[in-house]
mmCIF file of C-alpha atoms in Angstrom:
data_model
loop_
_atom_site.group_PDB
_atom_site.id
_atom_site.type_symbol
_atom_site.label_atom_id
_atom_site.label_comp_id
_atom_site.label_asym_id
_atom_site.label_seq_id
_atom_site.Cartn_x
_atom_site.Cartn_y
_atom_site.Cartn_z
ATOM 1 C CA MET X 1 -5.250 93.055 14.802
ATOM 2 C CA SER X 2 -2.385 94.287 12.616
ATOM 3 C CA TYR X 3 -1.857 97.991 12.091
ATOM 4 C CA LYS X 4 0.171 99.308 9.176
ATOM 5 C CA HIS X 5 0.477 102.920 10.347
ATOM 6 C CA ILE X 6 0.812 104.680 13.697
ATOM 7 C CA GLN X 7 -2.046 106.983 12.657
ATOM 8 C CA GLU X 8 -4.422 103.993 12.676
ATOM 9 C CA LEU X 9 -3.703 103.526 16.379
ATOM 10 C CA PHE X 10 -4.269 107.198 17.118
ATOM 11 C CA ASP X 11 -7.608 107.157 15.330
ATOM 12 C CA SER X 12 -8.925 105.006 18.183
ATOM 13 C CA ILE X 13 -8.361 107.724 20.808
ATOM 14 C CA ASP X 14 -11.406 109.232 22.522
ATOM 15 C CA PHE X 15 -10.135 112.811 22.454
ATOM 16 C CA GLU X 16 -12.818 114.303 24.685
ATOM 17 C CA LYS X 17 -12.098 111.800 27.445
ATOM 18 C CA SER X 18 -8.315 112.014 27.115
ATOM 19 C CA SER X 19 -8.121 115.808 27.266
ATOM 20 C CA LYS X 20 -10.260 115.898 30.402
ATOM 21 C CA ASN X 21 -8.984 112.819 32.209
ATOM 22 C CA ILE X 22 -5.334 112.283 31.265
ATOM 23 C CA LYS X 23 -2.816 114.596 32.890
ATOM 24 C CA LEU X 24 0.781 114.538 31.673
ATOM 25 C CA VAL X 25 3.571 115.866 33.875
ATOM 26 C CA LEU X 26 6.642 117.151 32.023
ATOM 27 C CA CYS X 27 9.680 116.951 34.303
ATOM 28 C CA ALA X 28 12.333 119.665 33.759
ATOM 29 C CA ALA X 29 9.954 121.412 31.388
ATOM 30 C CA ALA X 30 12.260 124.229 30.237
ATOM 31 C CA ASP X 31 12.961 122.452 26.949
ATOM 32 C CA LEU X 32 11.651 123.784 23.643
ATOM 33 C CA HIS X 33 11.165 120.517 21.744
ATOM 34 C CA SER X 34 9.462 118.813 24.679
ATOM 35 C CA LEU X 35 7.169 121.788 25.165
ATOM 36 C CA GLU X 36 6.349 121.799 21.438
ATOM 37 C CA ALA X 37 5.254 118.161 21.656
ATOM 38 C CA VAL X 38 3.314 118.640 24.885
ATOM 39 C CA PHE X 39 1.410 121.685 23.646
ATOM 40 C CA ARG X 40 0.708 119.960 20.340
ATOM 41 C CA ALA X 41 -0.731 117.072 22.368
ATOM 42 C CA ARG X 42 -2.740 119.540 24.464
ATOM 43 C CA ASP X 43 -4.112 121.258 21.354
ATOM 44 C CA ALA X 44 -4.987 117.854 19.850
ATOM 45 C CA LYS X 45 -6.995 117.113 23.022
ATOM 46 C CA LEU X 46 -4.744 114.240 24.043
ATOM 47 C CA VAL X 47 -3.663 115.461 27.480
ATOM 48 C CA THR X 48 -3.807 118.204 30.041
ATOM 49 C CA PRO X 49 -0.193 119.245 30.744
ATOM 50 C CA ILE X 50 1.435 119.906 34.097
ATOM 51 C CA LEU X 51 4.858 121.557 33.903
ATOM 52 C CA VAL X 52 7.583 121.120 36.522
ATOM 53 C CA GLY X 53 10.709 123.279 36.399
ATOM 54 C CA GLU X 54 11.948 126.853 36.592
ATOM 55 C CA LYS X 55 8.769 128.831 36.051
ATOM 56 C CA GLU X 56 10.479 131.970 34.788
ATOM 57 C CA VAL X 57 12.434 130.065 32.126
ATOM 58 C CA ILE X 58 9.376 128.054 31.090
ATOM 59 C CA GLU X 59 7.353 131.255 30.710
ATOM 60 C CA GLN X 60 10.117 132.865 28.638
ATOM 61 C CA ILE X 61 10.203 129.916 26.211
ATOM 62 C CA CYS X 62 6.424 129.863 25.939
ATOM 63 C CA SER X 63 6.210 133.595 25.366
ATOM 64 C CA LYS X 64 8.895 133.524 22.660
ATOM 65 C CA HIS X 65 7.182 130.681 20.784
ATOM 66 C CA ASN X 66 3.572 131.726 21.392
ATOM 67 C CA PHE X 67 2.604 128.724 23.515
ATOM 68 C CA SER X 68 -0.493 129.521 25.532
ATOM 69 C CA LEU X 69 -0.158 128.753 29.236
ATOM 70 C CA GLU X 70 -3.814 129.403 29.943
ATOM 71 C CA GLY X 71 -5.067 126.784 32.396
ATOM 72 C CA VAL X 72 -1.652 125.103 32.610
ATOM 73 C CA GLU X 73 -0.431 124.217 36.100
ATOM 74 C CA ILE X 74 3.258 125.003 36.701
ATOM 75 C CA TYR X 75 5.277 123.776 39.675
ATOM 76 C CA ASP X 76 8.140 126.239 40.163
ATOM 77 C CA VAL X 77 11.158 124.077 41.099
ATOM 78 C CA ILE X 78 14.845 124.989 40.732
ATOM 79 C CA GLU X 79 16.849 121.860 41.600
ATOM 80 C CA GLN X 80 16.656 118.892 39.208
ATOM 81 C CA SER X 81 16.420 116.360 42.026
ATOM 82 C CA GLU X 82 13.363 118.194 43.342
ATOM 83 C CA MET X 83 11.898 118.393 39.827
ATOM 84 C CA VAL X 84 12.145 114.617 39.615
ATOM 85 C CA LYS X 85 10.622 114.066 43.055
ATOM 86 C CA THR X 86 7.763 116.481 42.398
ATOM 87 C CA SER X 87 6.985 114.980 38.987
ATOM 88 C CA VAL X 88 7.168 111.325 40.018
ATOM 89 C CA LYS X 89 5.137 111.941 43.181
ATOM 90 C CA LEU X 90 2.355 113.502 41.116
ATOM 91 C CA VAL X 91 2.019 110.185 39.269
ATOM 92 C CA HIS X 92 2.534 108.145 42.446
ATOM 93 C CA ASP X 93 -0.255 110.072 44.196
ATOM 94 C CA GLY X 94 -2.649 109.766 41.244
ATOM 95 C CA LYS X 95 -2.583 113.474 40.406
ATOM 96 C CA ALA X 96 -1.022 112.788 36.987
ATOM 97 C CA HIS X 97 -1.288 109.822 34.665
ATOM 98 C CA LEU X 98 1.766 110.112 32.406
ATOM 99 C CA LEU X 99 5.370 111.067 33.114
ATOM 100 C CA MET X 100 7.553 112.655 30.444
ATOM 101 C CA LYS X 101 11.231 113.536 30.518
ATOM 102 C CA GLY X 102 12.226 117.073 29.627
ATOM 103 C CA LYS X 103 15.646 118.696 29.905
ATOM 104 C CA LEU X 104 17.485 116.238 32.151
ATOM 105 C CA SER X 105 19.270 112.925 31.857
ATOM 106 C CA SER X 106 17.397 109.644 31.655
ATOM 107 C CA SER X 107 19.323 108.281 34.643
ATOM 108 C CA LYS X 108 18.072 111.084 36.894
ATOM 109 C CA ILE X 109 14.404 110.602 36.112
ATOM 110 C CA LEU X 110 14.731 106.814 36.342
ATOM 111 C CA SER X 111 16.304 107.109 39.791
ATOM 112 C CA GLY X 112 13.071 108.807 40.833
ATOM 113 C CA VAL X 113 10.915 106.187 39.135
ATOM 114 C CA LEU X 114 12.766 103.503 41.125
ATOM 115 C CA ASN X 115 12.630 105.356 44.462
ATOM 116 C CA LYS X 116 11.320 102.960 47.127
ATOM 117 C CA GLU X 117 9.306 105.602 48.995
ATOM 118 C CA TRP X 118 7.550 107.599 46.257
ATOM 119 C CA GLY X 119 8.622 105.893 43.042
ATOM 120 C CA ILE X 120 6.337 104.244 40.483
ATOM 121 C CA SER X 121 8.272 101.143 39.393
ATOM 122 C CA LYS X 122 5.825 98.545 40.871
ATOM 123 C CA ASN X 123 8.878 96.337 41.633
ATOM 124 C CA LYS X 124 8.991 95.227 37.987
ATOM 125 C CA MET X 125 11.705 95.239 35.357
ATOM 126 C CA ILE X 126 11.787 98.632 33.629
ATOM 127 C CA SER X 127 12.129 98.253 29.861
ATOM 128 C CA HIS X 128 11.866 100.340 26.720
ATOM 129 C CA LEU X 129 9.619 99.601 23.754
ATOM 130 C CA SER X 130 9.582 101.478 20.462
ATOM 131 C CA LEU X 131 6.970 101.125 17.735
ATOM 132 C CA PHE X 132 7.910 101.800 14.112
ATOM 133 C CA ASP X 133 5.857 102.768 11.089
ATOM 134 C CA LEU X 134 8.214 101.552 8.346
ATOM 135 C CA PRO X 135 7.527 102.263 4.648
ATOM 136 C CA GLU X 136 8.770 98.807 3.561
ATOM 137 C CA TYR X 137 7.143 96.640 6.258
ATOM 138 C CA HIS X 138 3.578 95.368 6.079
ATOM 139 C CA LYS X 139 2.559 96.331 9.620
ATOM 140 C CA LEU X 140 3.781 98.205 12.681
ATOM 141 C CA LEU X 141 6.977 96.716 14.096
ATOM 142 C CA ALA X 142 7.954 96.923 17.763
ATOM 143 C CA LEU X 143 11.514 96.795 19.091
ATOM 144 C CA THR X 144 12.826 96.109 22.596
ATOM 145 C CA ASP X 145 15.038 96.992 24.475
ATOM 146 C CA VAL X 146 17.143 99.796 23.023
ATOM 147 C CA ALA X 147 17.506 102.140 25.976
ATOM 148 C CA MET X 148 17.158 100.658 29.463
ATOM 149 C CA ASN X 149 18.807 97.244 29.845
ATOM 150 C CA ILE X 150 22.408 97.042 28.690
ATOM 151 C CA ALA X 151 23.050 93.289 28.515
ATOM 152 C CA PRO X 152 19.944 91.415 29.675
ATOM 153 C CA ASP X 153 20.336 87.784 30.674
ATOM 154 C CA LEU X 154 17.713 85.101 30.034
ATOM 155 C CA GLN X 155 15.561 86.001 33.034
ATOM 156 C CA ASP X 156 15.745 89.701 32.153
ATOM 157 C CA LYS X 157 14.636 88.916 28.598
ATOM 158 C CA ILE X 158 11.616 87.013 29.917
ATOM 159 C CA LYS X 159 10.600 90.068 31.959
ATOM 160 C CA ILE X 160 11.158 92.373 28.970
ATOM 161 C CA ILE X 161 8.963 90.095 26.836
ATOM 162 C CA ASN X 162 6.233 90.065 29.482
ATOM 163 C CA ASN X 163 6.280 93.871 29.709
ATOM 164 C CA SER X 164 6.033 94.116 25.933
ATOM 165 C CA VAL X 165 3.231 91.577 25.537
ATOM 166 C CA GLU X 166 1.168 93.283 28.245
ATOM 167 C CA PHE X 167 1.618 96.644 26.519
ATOM 168 C CA LEU X 168 0.933 95.368 22.994
ATOM 169 C CA GLU X 169 -2.331 93.843 24.213
ATOM 170 C CA LYS X 170 -3.454 97.378 25.073
ATOM 171 C CA LEU X 171 -2.853 98.297 21.430
ATOM 172 C CA ASP X 172 -5.061 95.358 20.370
ATOM 173 C CA ILE X 173 -2.005 93.433 19.147
ATOM 174 C CA ILE X 174 -2.959 90.059 20.614
ATOM 175 C CA ASN X 175 -0.649 87.022 20.778
ATOM 176 C CA PRO X 176 2.209 88.946 19.121
ATOM 177 C CA LYS X 177 4.855 87.161 17.079
ATOM 178 C CA ILE X 178 8.221 87.764 18.742
ATOM 179 C CA ALA X 179 11.518 87.228 16.937
ATOM 180 C CA ALA X 180 14.481 86.678 19.260
ATOM 181 C CA ILE X 181 17.213 88.283 17.182
ATOM 182 C CA ALA X 182 20.795 87.062 16.818
ATOM 183 C CA ALA X 183 23.494 87.328 14.135
ATOM 184 C CA ILE X 184 22.511 83.916 12.755
ATOM 185 C CA GLU X 185 19.403 81.756 12.717
ATOM 186 C CA GLY X 186 21.113 78.637 14.086
ATOM 187 C CA VAL X 187 22.246 77.807 17.608
ATOM 188 C CA ASN X 188 25.960 78.333 18.240
ATOM 189 C CA GLU X 189 27.205 77.559 21.744
ATOM 190 C CA LYS X 190 29.784 80.364 21.466
ATOM 191 C CA MET X 191 27.053 82.965 20.815
ATOM 192 C CA GLN X 192 24.977 83.579 23.946
ATOM 193 C CA ALA X 193 22.239 85.392 22.015
ATOM 194 C CA THR X 194 21.482 82.214 20.056
ATOM 195 C CA LEU X 195 21.319 80.102 23.221
ATOM 196 C CA ASP X 196 18.978 82.563 24.942
ATOM 197 C CA ALA X 197 16.780 82.763 21.845
ATOM 198 C CA ALA X 198 16.458 78.987 21.610
ATOM 199 C CA LEU X 199 15.594 78.699 25.299
ATOM 200 C CA LEU X 200 12.965 81.439 25.017
ATOM 201 C CA SER X 201 11.390 79.605 22.077
ATOM 202 C CA ILE X 202 11.243 76.315 23.986
ATOM 203 C CA MET X 203 9.863 77.998 27.117
ATOM 204 C CA ASN X 204 7.158 79.634 25.026
ATOM 205 C CA ARG X 205 6.156 76.339 23.413
ATOM 206 C CA ARG X 206 5.912 74.708 26.836
ATOM 207 C CA GLY X 207 3.697 77.502 28.179
ATOM 208 C CA GLN X 208 6.293 79.067 30.470
ATOM 209 C CA ILE X 209 6.025 82.370 28.555
ATOM 210 C CA LYS X 210 2.417 83.030 27.622
ATOM 211 C CA LYS X 211 0.235 85.157 25.340
ATOM 212 C CA CYS X 212 2.749 85.329 22.491
ATOM 213 C CA ILE X 213 4.577 83.251 19.873
ATOM 214 C CA ILE X 214 8.363 83.299 20.188
ATOM 215 C CA ASP X 215 10.863 81.947 17.690
ATOM 216 C CA GLY X 216 14.600 82.221 17.571
ATOM 217 C CA PRO X 217 17.347 82.538 16.995
ATOM 218 C CA LEU X 218 16.393 84.503 13.903
ATOM 219 C CA ALA X 219 18.694 86.827 12.001
ATOM 220 C CA PHE X 220 17.213 90.239 11.268
ATOM 221 C CA ASP X 221 16.627 89.535 7.580
ATOM 222 C CA ASN X 222 14.603 86.369 8.045
ATOM 223 C CA ALA X 223 12.712 87.831 11.002
ATOM 224 C CA ILE X 224 11.163 90.524 8.800
ATOM 225 C CA ASN X 225 11.476 89.228 5.231
ATOM 226 C CA THR X 226 9.477 86.289 3.847
ATOM 227 C CA GLU X 227 11.781 85.806 0.851
ATOM 228 C CA SER X 228 14.806 85.480 3.133
ATOM 229 C CA LYS X 229 12.894 82.982 5.281
ATOM 230 C CA GLU X 230 12.023 80.868 2.245
ATOM 231 C CA GLN X 231 15.524 80.998 0.749
ATOM 232 C CA LYS X 232 16.972 79.625 3.990
ATOM 233 C CA GLY X 233 14.228 77.023 4.403
ATOM 234 C CA ILE X 234 13.164 78.290 7.810
ATOM 235 C CA GLN X 235 9.965 76.733 9.166
ATOM 236 C CA SER X 236 8.526 79.399 11.433
ATOM 237 C CA ASP X 237 5.251 81.199 12.146
ATOM 238 C CA VAL X 238 7.260 84.260 13.212
ATOM 239 C CA ALA X 239 9.871 84.630 10.473
ATOM 240 C CA GLY X 240 8.835 87.185 7.874
ATOM 241 C CA ASP X 241 5.890 88.343 9.991
ATOM 242 C CA ALA X 242 7.300 89.507 13.335
ATOM 243 C CA ASP X 243 5.353 91.972 15.492
ATOM 244 C CA LEU X 244 8.222 92.481 17.937
ATOM 245 C CA LEU X 245 11.992 92.165 17.649
ATOM 246 C CA LEU X 246 13.753 91.226 20.882
ATOM 247 C CA VAL X 247 17.357 92.370 20.473
ATOM 248 C CA PRO X 248 20.218 90.671 22.332
ATOM 249 C CA ASP X 249 21.648 93.833 23.892
ATOM 250 C CA ILE X 250 21.418 97.603 23.958
ATOM 251 C CA GLU X 251 24.099 98.142 21.286
ATOM 252 C CA ALA X 252 22.260 96.065 18.692
ATOM 253 C CA GLY X 253 18.958 97.709 19.594
ATOM 254 C CA ASN X 254 20.263 101.261 19.583
ATOM 255 C CA VAL X 255 21.908 100.868 16.175
ATOM 256 C CA LEU X 256 18.782 99.288 14.693
ATOM 257 C CA TYR X 257 16.532 102.014 16.151
ATOM 258 C CA LYS X 258 18.626 104.779 14.608
ATOM 259 C CA ALA X 259 18.964 102.951 11.288
ATOM 260 C CA PHE X 260 15.172 102.696 11.076
ATOM 261 C CA VAL X 261 14.807 106.428 11.758
ATOM 262 C CA PHE X 262 17.635 107.873 9.690
ATOM 263 C CA PHE X 263 17.903 105.430 6.762
ATOM 264 C CA ALA X 264 14.405 103.930 6.539
ATOM 265 C CA LYS X 265 12.683 107.238 7.426
ATOM 266 C CA ALA X 266 10.470 105.435 9.920
ATOM 267 C CA LYS X 267 7.952 107.174 12.105
ATOM 268 C CA VAL X 268 8.437 106.097 15.683
ATOM 269 C CA ALA X 269 6.798 106.249 19.090
ATOM 270 C CA ALA X 270 8.433 104.958 22.256
ATOM 271 C CA VAL X 271 7.591 104.389 25.909
ATOM 272 C CA VAL X 272 9.196 102.973 29.034
ATOM 273 C CA LEU X 273 7.256 100.064 30.527
ATOM 274 C CA GLY X 274 7.085 98.359 33.904
ATOM 275 C CA ALA X 275 6.043 101.410 35.930
ATOM 276 C CA GLN X 276 2.733 102.543 37.400
ATOM 277 C CA ALA X 277 2.139 104.462 34.167
ATOM 278 C CA PRO X 278 3.807 104.614 30.743
ATOM 279 C CA ILE X 279 6.811 106.949 30.718
ATOM 280 C CA VAL X 280 7.634 109.109 27.706
ATOM 281 C CA LEU X 281 11.412 109.099 27.807
ATOM 282 C CA THR X 282 12.766 110.198 24.455
ATOM 283 C CA SER X 283 16.300 111.085 23.394
ATOM 284 C CA ARG X 284 17.448 114.667 22.872
ATOM 285 C CA ALA X 285 18.081 113.642 19.249
ATOM 286 C CA ASP X 286 14.463 112.565 18.768
ATOM 287 C CA SER X 287 12.266 114.864 16.709
ATOM 288 C CA GLN X 288 9.276 116.790 17.983
ATOM 289 C CA GLU X 289 7.111 114.395 15.971
ATOM 290 C CA THR X 290 8.607 111.394 17.781
ATOM 291 C CA LYS X 291 7.950 113.024 21.143
ATOM 292 C CA PHE X 292 4.356 113.780 20.124
ATOM 293 C CA ASN X 293 3.862 110.252 18.766
ATOM 294 C CA SER X 294 5.196 108.839 22.029
ATOM 295 C CA ILE X 295 2.701 110.873 24.061
ATOM 296 C CA ALA X 296 -0.115 109.687 21.806
ATOM 297 C CA LEU X 297 1.030 106.053 22.095
ATOM 298 C CA ALA X 298 0.974 106.291 25.888
ATOM 299 C CA VAL X 299 -2.521 107.792 25.747
ATOM 300 C CA VAL X 300 -3.782 104.919 23.563
ATOM 301 C CA ALA X 301 -2.414 102.406 26.067
ATOM 302 C CA LEU X 302 -3.938 104.218 29.037
ATOM 303 C CA GLN X 303 -7.364 104.428 27.422
ATOM 304 C CA ASN X 304 -7.285 100.699 26.713
ATOM 305 C CA SER X 305 -6.043 99.685 30.162
#
């Protein structure tokens, strides 16, 4: 199924079940924009929040901005390392179902996710997936990986694809079309991204990477634009109709993500995959709407698991 708008995904949520059964733990919760998103999600009956952090500071923020703490569980923790341990262990022990980053660095919360004793990584590659509602594209467009893996090699890219395909299935996006992005749509032995893309395409055709259609190398324009595909004479089931863009490295992905948001005015939701549960790990520059959308996206995936 192809969705044009993020709202279409959210319309599938069973709000009564989610509000009662899905608990979200916000790590380092003394952060206004994160709290805004979490309480908006609580009021929309998406989740039941659990807050971890300095209780006095959290209460001050909530009082100033009229956020009701009625029925909200707060774990009063001072040190960030203990905030991370407490939050991750709640998910590890099954007492929470979603983990969200608040006012701390991504590296700190990910160190907890990867902890061998109480972490939630499931010994899988951790990767980031963002989903865009773009005014000029005919359906939702996913992008990976713009935040976790700096310069993935071929084997890393296979794991990132597998994470993404598994997640997209939960959104009812079956057999997604994946464009392996490079600067050009031809193979050039001096450009590693084109070599990796070609190998991924061949592996997919031979059944080594399943449940998706991969083509590449594809330049960005012919991956998402039918006219560009036709002008260049590209024969491809993916070109012009991609569901997911696999970028060659974090720089390309990060620039494209921010261009979508700031120039194309895209709505976006993003999650970290490969753990026991989806992780809402947004940037400090992300809007409250993006944080809320990311919570909702994780809820959709959980309900369809």
